Short mmCIF file of C-alpha atoms in Angstrom, two decimals:
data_model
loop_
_atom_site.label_atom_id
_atom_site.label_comp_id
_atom_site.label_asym_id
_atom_site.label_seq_id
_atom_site.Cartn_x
_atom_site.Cartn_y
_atom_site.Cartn_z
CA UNK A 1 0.00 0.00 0.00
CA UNK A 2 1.49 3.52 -0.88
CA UNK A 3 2.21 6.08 1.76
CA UNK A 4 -0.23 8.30 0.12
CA UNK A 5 -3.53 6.20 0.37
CA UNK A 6 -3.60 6.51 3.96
CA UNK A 7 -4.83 10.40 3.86
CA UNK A 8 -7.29 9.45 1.20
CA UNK A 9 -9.04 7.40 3.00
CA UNK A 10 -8.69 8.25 6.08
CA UNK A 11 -12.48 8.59 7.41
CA UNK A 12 -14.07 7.26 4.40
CA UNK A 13 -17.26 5.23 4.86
CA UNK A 14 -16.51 1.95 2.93
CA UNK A 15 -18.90 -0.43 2.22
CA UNK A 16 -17.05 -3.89 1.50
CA UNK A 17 -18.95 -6.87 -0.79
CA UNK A 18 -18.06 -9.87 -1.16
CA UNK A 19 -19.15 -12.62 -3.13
CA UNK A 20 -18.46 -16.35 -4.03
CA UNK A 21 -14.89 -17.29 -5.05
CA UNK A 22 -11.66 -18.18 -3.88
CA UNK A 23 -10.21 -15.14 -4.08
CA UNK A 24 -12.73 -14.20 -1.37
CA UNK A 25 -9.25 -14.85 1.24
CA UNK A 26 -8.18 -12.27 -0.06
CA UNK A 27 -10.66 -9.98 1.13
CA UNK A 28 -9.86 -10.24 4.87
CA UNK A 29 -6.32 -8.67 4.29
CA UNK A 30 -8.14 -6.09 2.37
CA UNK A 31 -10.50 -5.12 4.86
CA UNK A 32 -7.44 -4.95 7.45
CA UNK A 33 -5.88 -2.92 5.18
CA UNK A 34 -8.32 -0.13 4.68
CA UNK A 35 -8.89 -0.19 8.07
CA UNK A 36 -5.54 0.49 8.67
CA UNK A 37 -5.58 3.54 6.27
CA UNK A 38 -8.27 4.67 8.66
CA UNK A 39 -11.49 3.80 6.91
CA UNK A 40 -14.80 3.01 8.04
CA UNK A 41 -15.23 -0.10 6.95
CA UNK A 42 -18.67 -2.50 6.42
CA UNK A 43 -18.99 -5.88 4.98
CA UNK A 44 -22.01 -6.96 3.18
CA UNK A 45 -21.48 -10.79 1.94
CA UNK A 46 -23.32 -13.23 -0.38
CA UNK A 47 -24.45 -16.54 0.24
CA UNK A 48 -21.75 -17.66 -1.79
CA UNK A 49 -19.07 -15.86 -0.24
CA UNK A 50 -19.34 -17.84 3.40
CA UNK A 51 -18.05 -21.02 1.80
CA UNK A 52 -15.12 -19.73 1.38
CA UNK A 53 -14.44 -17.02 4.35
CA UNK A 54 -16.32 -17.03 7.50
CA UNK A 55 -18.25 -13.11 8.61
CA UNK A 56 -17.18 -13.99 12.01
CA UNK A 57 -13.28 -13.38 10.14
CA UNK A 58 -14.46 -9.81 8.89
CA UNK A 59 -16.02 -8.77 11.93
CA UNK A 60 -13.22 -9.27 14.05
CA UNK A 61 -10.80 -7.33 11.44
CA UNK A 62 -13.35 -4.83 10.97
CA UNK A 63 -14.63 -4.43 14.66
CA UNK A 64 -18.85 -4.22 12.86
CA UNK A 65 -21.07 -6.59 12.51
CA UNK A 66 -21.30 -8.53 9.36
CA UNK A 67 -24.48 -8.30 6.80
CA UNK A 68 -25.52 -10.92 5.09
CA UNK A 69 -29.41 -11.12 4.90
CA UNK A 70 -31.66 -9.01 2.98
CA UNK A 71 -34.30 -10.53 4.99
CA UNK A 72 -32.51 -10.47 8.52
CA UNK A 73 -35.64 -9.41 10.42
CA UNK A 74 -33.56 -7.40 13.59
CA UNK A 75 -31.48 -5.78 11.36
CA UNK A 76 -34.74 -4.62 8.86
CA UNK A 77 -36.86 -3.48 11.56
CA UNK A 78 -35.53 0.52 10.66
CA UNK A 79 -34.93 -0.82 6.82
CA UNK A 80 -31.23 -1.37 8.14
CA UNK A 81 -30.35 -2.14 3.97
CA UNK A 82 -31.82 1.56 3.31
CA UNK A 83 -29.57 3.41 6.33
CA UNK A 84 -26.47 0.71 5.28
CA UNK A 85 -27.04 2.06 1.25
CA UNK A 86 -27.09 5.73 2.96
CA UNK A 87 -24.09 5.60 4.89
CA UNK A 88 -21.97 3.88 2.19
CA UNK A 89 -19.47 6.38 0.52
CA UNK A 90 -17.66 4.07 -1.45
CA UNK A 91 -19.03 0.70 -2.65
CA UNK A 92 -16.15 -1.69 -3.04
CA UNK A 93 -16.98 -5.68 -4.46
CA UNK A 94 -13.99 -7.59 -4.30
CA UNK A 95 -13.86 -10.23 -5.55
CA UNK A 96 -16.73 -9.79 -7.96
CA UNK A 97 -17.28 -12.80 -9.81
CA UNK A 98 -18.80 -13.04 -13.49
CA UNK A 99 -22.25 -14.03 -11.76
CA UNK A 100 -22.61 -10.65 -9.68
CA UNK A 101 -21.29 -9.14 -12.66
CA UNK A 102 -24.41 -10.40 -14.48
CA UNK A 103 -26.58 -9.29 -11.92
CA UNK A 104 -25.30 -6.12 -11.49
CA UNK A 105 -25.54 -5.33 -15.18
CA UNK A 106 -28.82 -5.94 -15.19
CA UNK A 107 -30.36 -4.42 -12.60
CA UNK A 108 -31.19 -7.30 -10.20
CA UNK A 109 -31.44 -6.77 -6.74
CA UNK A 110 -31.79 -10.64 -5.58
CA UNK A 111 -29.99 -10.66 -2.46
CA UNK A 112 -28.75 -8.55 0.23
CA UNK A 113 -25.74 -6.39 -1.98
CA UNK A 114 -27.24 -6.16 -5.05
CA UNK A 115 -29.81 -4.37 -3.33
CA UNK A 116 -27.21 -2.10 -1.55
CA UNK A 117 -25.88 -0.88 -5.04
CA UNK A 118 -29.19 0.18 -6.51
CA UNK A 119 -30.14 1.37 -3.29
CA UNK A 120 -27.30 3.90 -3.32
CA UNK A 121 -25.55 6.61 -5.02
CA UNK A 122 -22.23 6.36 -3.35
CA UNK A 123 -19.39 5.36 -5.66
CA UNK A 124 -18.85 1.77 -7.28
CA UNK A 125 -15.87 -0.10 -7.47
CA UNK A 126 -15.42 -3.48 -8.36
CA UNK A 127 -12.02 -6.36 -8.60
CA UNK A 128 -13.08 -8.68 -10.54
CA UNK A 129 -12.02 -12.53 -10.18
CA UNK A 130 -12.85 -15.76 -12.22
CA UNK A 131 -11.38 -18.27 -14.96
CA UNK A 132 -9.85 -16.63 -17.60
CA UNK A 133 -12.54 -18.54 -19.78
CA UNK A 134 -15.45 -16.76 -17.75
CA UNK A 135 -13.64 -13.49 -18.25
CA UNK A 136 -13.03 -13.74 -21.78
CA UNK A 137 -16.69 -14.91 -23.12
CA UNK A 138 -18.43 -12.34 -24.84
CA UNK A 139 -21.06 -12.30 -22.08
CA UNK A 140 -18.82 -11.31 -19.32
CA UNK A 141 -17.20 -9.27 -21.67
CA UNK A 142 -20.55 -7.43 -22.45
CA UNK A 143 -21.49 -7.21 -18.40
CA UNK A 144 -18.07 -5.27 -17.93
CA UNK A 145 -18.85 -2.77 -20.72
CA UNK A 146 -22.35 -2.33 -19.45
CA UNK A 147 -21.01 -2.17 -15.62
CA UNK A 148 -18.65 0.49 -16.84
CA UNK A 149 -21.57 2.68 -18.42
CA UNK A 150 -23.31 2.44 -15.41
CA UNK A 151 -20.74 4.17 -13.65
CA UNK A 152 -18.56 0.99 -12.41
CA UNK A 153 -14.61 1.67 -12.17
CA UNK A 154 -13.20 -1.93 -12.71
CA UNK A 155 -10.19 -3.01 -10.84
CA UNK A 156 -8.46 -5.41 -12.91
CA UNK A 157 -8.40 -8.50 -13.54
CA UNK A 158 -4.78 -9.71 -13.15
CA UNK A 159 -3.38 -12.33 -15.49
CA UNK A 160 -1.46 -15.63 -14.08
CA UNK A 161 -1.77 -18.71 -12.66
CA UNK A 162 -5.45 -19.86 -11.16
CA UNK A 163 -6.65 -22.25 -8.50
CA UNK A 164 -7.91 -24.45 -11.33
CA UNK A 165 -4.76 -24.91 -12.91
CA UNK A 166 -5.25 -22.06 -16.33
CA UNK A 167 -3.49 -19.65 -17.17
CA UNK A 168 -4.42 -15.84 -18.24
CA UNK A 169 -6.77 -12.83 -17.40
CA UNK A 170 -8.95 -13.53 -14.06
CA UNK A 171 -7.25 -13.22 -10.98
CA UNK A 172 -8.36 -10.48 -8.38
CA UNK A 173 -5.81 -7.98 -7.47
CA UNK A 174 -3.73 -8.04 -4.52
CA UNK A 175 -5.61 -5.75 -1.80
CA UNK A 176 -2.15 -3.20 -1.83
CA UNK A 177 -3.24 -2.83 -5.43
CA UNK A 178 -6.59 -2.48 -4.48
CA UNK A 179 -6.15 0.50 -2.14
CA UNK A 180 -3.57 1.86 -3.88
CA UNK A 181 -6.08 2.17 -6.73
CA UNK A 182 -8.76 3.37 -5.22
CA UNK A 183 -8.41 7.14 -5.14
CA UNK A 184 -6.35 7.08 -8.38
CA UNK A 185 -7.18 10.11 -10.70
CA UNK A 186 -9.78 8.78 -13.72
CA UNK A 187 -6.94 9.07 -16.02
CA UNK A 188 -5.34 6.12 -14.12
CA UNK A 189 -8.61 4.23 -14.33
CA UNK A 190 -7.65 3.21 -17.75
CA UNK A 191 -6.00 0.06 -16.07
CA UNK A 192 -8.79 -1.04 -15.53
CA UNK A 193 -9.48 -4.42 -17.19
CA UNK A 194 -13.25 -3.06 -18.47
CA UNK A 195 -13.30 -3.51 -22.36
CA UNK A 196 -14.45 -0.48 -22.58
CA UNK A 197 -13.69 0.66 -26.62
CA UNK A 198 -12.09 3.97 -26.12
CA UNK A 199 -10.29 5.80 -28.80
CA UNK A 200 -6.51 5.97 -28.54
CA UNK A 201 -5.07 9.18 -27.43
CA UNK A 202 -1.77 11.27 -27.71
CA UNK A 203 -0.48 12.01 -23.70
CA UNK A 204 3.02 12.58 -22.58
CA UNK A 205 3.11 10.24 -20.02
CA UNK A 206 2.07 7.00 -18.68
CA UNK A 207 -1.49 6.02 -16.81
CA UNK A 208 -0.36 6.21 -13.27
CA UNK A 209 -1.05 2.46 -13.08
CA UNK A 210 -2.13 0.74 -9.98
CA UNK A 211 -2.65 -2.98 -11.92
CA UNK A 212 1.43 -3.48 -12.15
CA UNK A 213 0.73 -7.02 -14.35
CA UNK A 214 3.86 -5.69 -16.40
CA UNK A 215 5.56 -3.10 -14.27
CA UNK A 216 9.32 -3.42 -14.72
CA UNK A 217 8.70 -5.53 -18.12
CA UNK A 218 9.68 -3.88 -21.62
CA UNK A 219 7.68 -4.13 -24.21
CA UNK A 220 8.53 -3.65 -28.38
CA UNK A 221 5.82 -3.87 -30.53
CA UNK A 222 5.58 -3.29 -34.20
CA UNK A 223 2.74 -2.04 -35.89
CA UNK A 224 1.17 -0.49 -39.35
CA UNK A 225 2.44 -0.95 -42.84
CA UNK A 226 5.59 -0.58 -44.71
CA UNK A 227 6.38 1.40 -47.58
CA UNK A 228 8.80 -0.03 -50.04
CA UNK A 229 9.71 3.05 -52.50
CA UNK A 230 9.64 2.47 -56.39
CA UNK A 231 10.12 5.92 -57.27
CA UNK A 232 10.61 9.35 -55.46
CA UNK A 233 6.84 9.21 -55.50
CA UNK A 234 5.50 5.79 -55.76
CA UNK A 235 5.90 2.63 -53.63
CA UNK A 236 4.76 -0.71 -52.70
CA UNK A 237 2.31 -0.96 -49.52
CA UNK A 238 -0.50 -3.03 -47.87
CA UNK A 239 -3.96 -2.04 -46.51
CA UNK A 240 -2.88 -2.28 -43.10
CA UNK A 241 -4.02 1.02 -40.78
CA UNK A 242 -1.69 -0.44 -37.54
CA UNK A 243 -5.15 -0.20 -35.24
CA UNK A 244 -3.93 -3.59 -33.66
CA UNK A 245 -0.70 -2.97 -33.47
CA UNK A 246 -1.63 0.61 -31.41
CA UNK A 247 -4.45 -1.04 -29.29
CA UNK A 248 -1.97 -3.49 -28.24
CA UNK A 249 0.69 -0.70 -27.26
CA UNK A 250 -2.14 1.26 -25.33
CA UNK A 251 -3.04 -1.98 -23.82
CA UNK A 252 0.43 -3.22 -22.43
CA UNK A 253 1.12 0.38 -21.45
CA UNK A 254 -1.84 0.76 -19.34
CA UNK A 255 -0.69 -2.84 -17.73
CA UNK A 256 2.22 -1.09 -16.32
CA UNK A 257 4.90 -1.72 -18.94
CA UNK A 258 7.54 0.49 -20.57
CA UNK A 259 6.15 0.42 -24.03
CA UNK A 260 8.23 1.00 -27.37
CA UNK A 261 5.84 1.31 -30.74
CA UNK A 262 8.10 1.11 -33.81
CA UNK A 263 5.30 1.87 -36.67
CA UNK A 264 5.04 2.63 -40.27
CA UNK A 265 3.29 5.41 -41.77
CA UNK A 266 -0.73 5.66 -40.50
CA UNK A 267 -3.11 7.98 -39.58
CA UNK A 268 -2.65 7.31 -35.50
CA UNK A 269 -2.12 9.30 -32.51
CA UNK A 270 0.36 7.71 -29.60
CA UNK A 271 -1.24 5.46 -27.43
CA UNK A 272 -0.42 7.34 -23.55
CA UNK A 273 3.11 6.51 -22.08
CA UNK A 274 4.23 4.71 -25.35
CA UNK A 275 7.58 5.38 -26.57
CA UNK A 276 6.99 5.33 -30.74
CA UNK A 277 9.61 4.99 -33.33
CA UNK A 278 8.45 6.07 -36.78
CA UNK A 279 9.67 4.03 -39.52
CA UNK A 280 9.23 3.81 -43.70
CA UNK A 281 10.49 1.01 -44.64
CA UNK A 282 11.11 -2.62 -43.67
CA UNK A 283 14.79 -2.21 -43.57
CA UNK A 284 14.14 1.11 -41.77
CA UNK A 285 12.04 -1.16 -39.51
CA UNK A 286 14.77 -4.10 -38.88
CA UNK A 287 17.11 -1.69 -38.45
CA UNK A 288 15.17 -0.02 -35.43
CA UNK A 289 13.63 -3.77 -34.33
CA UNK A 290 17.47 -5.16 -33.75
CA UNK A 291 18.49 -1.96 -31.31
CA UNK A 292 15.40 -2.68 -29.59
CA UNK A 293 15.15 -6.32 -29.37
CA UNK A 294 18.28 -6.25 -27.02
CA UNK A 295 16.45 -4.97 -23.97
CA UNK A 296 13.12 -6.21 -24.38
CA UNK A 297 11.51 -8.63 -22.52
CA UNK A 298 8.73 -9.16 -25.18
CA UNK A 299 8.51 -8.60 -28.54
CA UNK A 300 5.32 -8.77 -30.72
CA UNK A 301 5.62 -8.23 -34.08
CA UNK A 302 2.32 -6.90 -35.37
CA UNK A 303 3.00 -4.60 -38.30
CA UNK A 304 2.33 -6.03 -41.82
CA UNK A 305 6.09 -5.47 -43.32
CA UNK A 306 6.14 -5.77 -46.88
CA UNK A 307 7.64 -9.40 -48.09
CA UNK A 308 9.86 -7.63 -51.22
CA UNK A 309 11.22 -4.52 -52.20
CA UNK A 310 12.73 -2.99 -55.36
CA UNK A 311 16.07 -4.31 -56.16
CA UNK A 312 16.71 -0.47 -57.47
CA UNK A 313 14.73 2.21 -56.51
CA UNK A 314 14.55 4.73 -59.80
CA UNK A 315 15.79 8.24 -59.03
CA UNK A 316 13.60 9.57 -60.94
CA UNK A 317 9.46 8.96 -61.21
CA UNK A 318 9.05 6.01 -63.60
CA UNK A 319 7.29 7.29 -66.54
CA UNK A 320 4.09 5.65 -68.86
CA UNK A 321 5.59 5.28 -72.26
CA UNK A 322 3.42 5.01 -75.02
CA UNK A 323 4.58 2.35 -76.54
CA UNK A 324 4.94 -0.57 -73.87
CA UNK A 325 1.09 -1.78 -71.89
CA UNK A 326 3.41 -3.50 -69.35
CA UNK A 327 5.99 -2.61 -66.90
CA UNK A 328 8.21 -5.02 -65.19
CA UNK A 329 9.52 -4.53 -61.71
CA UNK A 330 12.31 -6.55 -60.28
CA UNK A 331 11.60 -7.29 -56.61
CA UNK A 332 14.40 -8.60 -54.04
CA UNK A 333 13.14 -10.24 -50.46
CA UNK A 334 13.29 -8.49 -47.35
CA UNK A 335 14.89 -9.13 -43.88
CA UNK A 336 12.49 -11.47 -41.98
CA UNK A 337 12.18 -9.66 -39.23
CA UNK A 338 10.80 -11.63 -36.33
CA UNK A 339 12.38 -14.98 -37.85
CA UNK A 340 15.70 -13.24 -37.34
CA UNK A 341 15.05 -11.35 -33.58
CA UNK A 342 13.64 -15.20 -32.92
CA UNK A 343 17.00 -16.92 -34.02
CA UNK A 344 19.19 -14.63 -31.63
CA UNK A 345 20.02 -15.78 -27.74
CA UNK A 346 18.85 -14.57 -25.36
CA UNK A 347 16.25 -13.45 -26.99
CA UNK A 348 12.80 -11.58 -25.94
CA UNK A 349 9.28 -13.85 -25.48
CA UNK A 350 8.65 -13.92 -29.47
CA UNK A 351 5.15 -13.29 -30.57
CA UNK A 352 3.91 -13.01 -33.99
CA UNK A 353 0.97 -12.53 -36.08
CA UNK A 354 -0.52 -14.35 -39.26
CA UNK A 355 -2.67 -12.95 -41.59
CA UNK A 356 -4.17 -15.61 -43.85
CA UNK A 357 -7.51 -16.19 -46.18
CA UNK A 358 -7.67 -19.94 -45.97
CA UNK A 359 -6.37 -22.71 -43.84
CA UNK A 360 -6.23 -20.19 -41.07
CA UNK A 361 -4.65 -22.91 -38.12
CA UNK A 362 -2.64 -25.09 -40.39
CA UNK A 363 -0.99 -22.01 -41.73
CA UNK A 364 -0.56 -20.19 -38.55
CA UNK A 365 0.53 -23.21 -36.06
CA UNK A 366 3.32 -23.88 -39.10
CA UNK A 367 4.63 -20.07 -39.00
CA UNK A 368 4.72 -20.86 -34.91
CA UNK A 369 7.18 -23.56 -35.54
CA UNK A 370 9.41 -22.47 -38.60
CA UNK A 371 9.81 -19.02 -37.20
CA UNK A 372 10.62 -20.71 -33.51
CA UNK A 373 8.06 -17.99 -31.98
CA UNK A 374 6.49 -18.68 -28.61
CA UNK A 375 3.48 -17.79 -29.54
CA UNK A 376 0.90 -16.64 -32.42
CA UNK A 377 -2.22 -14.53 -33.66
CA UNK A 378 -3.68 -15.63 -36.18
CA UNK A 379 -6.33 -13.75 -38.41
CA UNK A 380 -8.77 -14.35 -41.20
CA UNK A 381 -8.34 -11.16 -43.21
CA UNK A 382 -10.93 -12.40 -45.51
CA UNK A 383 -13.88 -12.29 -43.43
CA UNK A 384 -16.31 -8.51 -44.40
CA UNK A 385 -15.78 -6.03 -41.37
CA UNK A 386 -12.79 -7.88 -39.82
CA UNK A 387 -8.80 -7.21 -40.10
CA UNK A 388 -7.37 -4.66 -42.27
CA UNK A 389 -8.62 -1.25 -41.36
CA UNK A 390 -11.27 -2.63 -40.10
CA UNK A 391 -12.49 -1.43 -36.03
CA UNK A 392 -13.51 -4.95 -35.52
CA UNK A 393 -11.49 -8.50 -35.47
CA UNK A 394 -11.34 -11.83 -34.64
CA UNK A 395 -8.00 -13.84 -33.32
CA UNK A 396 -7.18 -17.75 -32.92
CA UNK A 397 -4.07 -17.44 -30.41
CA UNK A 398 -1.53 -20.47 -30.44
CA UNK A 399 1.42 -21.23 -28.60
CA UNK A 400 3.81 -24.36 -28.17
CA UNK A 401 2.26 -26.13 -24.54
CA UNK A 402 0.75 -25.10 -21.55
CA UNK A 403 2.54 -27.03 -18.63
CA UNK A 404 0.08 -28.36 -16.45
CA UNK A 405 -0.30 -29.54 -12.81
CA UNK A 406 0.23 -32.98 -13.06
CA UNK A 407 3.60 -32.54 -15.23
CA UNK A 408 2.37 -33.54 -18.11
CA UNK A 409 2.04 -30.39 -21.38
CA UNK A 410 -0.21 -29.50 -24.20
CA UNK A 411 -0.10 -27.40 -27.18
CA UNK A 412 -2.17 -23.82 -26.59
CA UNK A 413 -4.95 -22.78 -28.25
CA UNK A 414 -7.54 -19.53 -27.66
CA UNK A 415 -9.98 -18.84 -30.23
CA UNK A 416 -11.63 -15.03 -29.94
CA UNK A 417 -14.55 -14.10 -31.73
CA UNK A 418 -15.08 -10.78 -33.31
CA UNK A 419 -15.09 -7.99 -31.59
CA UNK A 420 -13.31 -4.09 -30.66
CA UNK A 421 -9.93 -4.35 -31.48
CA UNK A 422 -9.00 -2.43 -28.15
CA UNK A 423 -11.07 -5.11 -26.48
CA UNK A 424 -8.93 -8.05 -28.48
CA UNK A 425 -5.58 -6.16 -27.62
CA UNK A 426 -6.54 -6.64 -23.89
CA UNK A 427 -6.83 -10.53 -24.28
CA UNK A 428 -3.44 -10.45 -26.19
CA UNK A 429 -1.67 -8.90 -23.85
CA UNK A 430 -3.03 -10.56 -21.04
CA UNK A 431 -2.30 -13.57 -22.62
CA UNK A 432 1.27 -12.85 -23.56
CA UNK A 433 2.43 -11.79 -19.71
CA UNK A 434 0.93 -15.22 -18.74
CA UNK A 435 3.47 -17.02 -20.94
CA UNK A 436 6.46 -14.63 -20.09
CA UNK A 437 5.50 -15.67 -16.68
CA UNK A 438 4.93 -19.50 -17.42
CA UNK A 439 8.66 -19.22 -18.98
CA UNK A 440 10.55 -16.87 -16.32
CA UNK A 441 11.04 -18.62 -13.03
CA UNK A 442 12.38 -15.36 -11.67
CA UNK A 443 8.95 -13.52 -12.15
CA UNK A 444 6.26 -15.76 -10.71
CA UNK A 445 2.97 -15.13 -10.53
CA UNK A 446 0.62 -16.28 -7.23
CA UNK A 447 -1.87 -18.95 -7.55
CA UNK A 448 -5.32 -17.10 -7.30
CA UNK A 449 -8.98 -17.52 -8.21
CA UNK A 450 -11.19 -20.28 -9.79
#
């Protein structure tokens, strides 16, 4: 917890929820904690929730008695959930799992804290914690877009290891996060895990991230086009506008990571706290790849770099003639950029992309192999609406084995269906700090929720 959350809470009326889910251990050392920043703190828990924690636990950290009943008949004599709604300042649900989620979104008020948060107008925070399935389906994924335009501030999730044995986005917080969080400017609500689709923006500096899932990891990601000149005025380029490639930057950036964007030419403005690198062409782009490969922890090369380039580049504009309908061009290949940044030791956690129109996995799981990446997104750029310049896309994510429990491994697979590519990037990068942390001993990640 930082020094400074202390005086921010100090004397703030906190109502504390918590619901079913492992995570829900968690919660005692977060009530102790705000208490200890000098909050008034309240717990309101579901059914659910005393399977895994017992109120007799909060009450003794919190020194108030525990709620639990919407029909407790002492405690509703003076409509007790009315006065507890009234007094609550700050609403904080942690962990919140997808099902609460669900109800929340919709406006139930089924049990004793549902009815709390309708009932009130004090503010609402929520940690989220489930299986990275659960918080990747488009449902839960829909709840946390509606929570958020309800006026919800989502607090995470965390990506790592889970109780059940996955790996990826789900995990509640830690409670120092938690607090730390809490009184965080807006701006520094953009850690938050919501998929909420918001456009990229130019900034100076960095979200002041409370969610450190990548603090102290560097990030290089490539992104956009390339532009292979012909001419002084004409080149060789693909459709691609580099909205992935930015999404993902603003993504891992707003995870806590030092972020370095080397793009090609688009229409884009700097994801906040991202260090970009403008670049023409895909030599241009090797060139600025291999200085910074070197110190980078991960590397995901997004940006769709031209396969060939002009063996000689005319100094002057090529011109029609008259007599000729056909022009030949002699094309030379370029550096494989990822393939090479792959082949060098040590090297960063290697993740690539794979735009294909057919045979979308057999194509894809090959490139994962013969380019010795660690892992891969694949796309169908030949599906309407989806891909190229397109606000919208849908990803199959491989990589080489998941090492399970037991000993024994398995080849990875995550199919995502179509949807924001801001919301995709979040997946992606969640996804990617699992595997750095699956491969680096040194950086574990703690065994959390279901």
């Amino acid at each position: 917890m930082s020094p400074q959350a202390g005086p921010r809470l100090a004397g703030k009326r906190i109502l504390l929820g918590i619901s079913a889910g492992i995570a829900a251990y968690k919660s005692a050392h977060l009530a102790r904690l705000l208490k200890k920043a000098g909050a008034e703190v309240r717990v309101v828990m579901t059914a659910g929730a005393q399977a895994f924690i017992t109120p007799l636990t909060l009450q003794a950290l919190t020194g108030e008695a525990v709620r639990t009943s919407l029909l407790d008949p002492e405690a509703e004599a003076g409509m007790g959930h009315i006065e507890l709604a009234r007094w609550a300042e700050l609403i904080l649900i942690a962990p919140a799992t997808a099902d609460l989620m669900a109800r929340l979104a919709h406006g139930h008020a089924d049990d004793l804290l549902t009815t709390l948060c309708l009932a009130s107008g004090a503010e609402c925070v929520m940690a989220p914690a489930m299986n990275q399935a659960m918080w990747r389906h488009p449902a839960t994924q829909d709840n946390a877009r509606r929570l958020a335009d309800l006026g919800w501030r989502l607090l995470g999730p965390d990506a790592g290891d889970q109780a059940c044995g996955d790996i990826g986005p789900g995990r509640m917080l830690e409670p120092e996060a938690i607090v730390d969080a809490l009184f965080s400017s807006p701006e520094a609500a953009s850690l938050s895990r919501s998929p909420e689709d918001a456009p990229v923006r130019s900034s100076e500096s960095a979200p002041d991230s409370s969610n450190a899932a990548a603090s102290g990891l560097t990030i290089t990601i490539t992104a956009g086009p390339t532009r292979e000149p012909l001419d002084p005025v004409r080149y060789l380029s693909n459709h691609s506008s580099g909205k992935m490639g930015y999404a993902l930057a603003a993504a891992a950036a707003s995870r806590g990571a030092r972020v370095r964007l080397i793009s090609g030419p688009v229409a884009l403005d700097t994801p906040p706290g991202v260090e970009r690198i403008d670049v023409e062409s895909a030599i241009e782009m090797c060139e600025a790849v291999r200085r910074a490969a070197a110190d980078s922890d991960i590397f995901i090369g997004c940006a769709a770099v031209a396969d060939y380039r002009a063996e000689q580049i005319s100094e002057h504009k090529l011109k029609k003639t008259t007599d000729d309908d056909t022009l030949t061009l002699r094309l030379v290949k370029n550096p494989d950029i990822i393939a090479e940044i792959a082949a060098c030791e040590p090297r960063p956690l290697m993740i690539g992309f794979a735009a294909e129109t057919r045979d979308l996995e057999t194509y894809a799981r090959d490139k994962l192999i013969r380019k010795n990446l660690d892992m891969i997104v694949a796309n169908d750029v030949g599906q309407a609406g989806l891909g190229f310049g397109a606000e919208r896309n849908a990803a199959l994510l491989l990589w080489r084995e998941d090492q399970r429990r037991d000993g024994s491994s398995a080849p990875g697979r995550l199919e995502l269906p179509a949807q924001s590519k801001a919301t995709l990037a979040e997946t992606i990068i969640d996804t990617a700090l699992a595997r750095f942390a699956a491969r680096a001993p040194s950086k574990p990640s703690q065994q959390d929720t279901p």
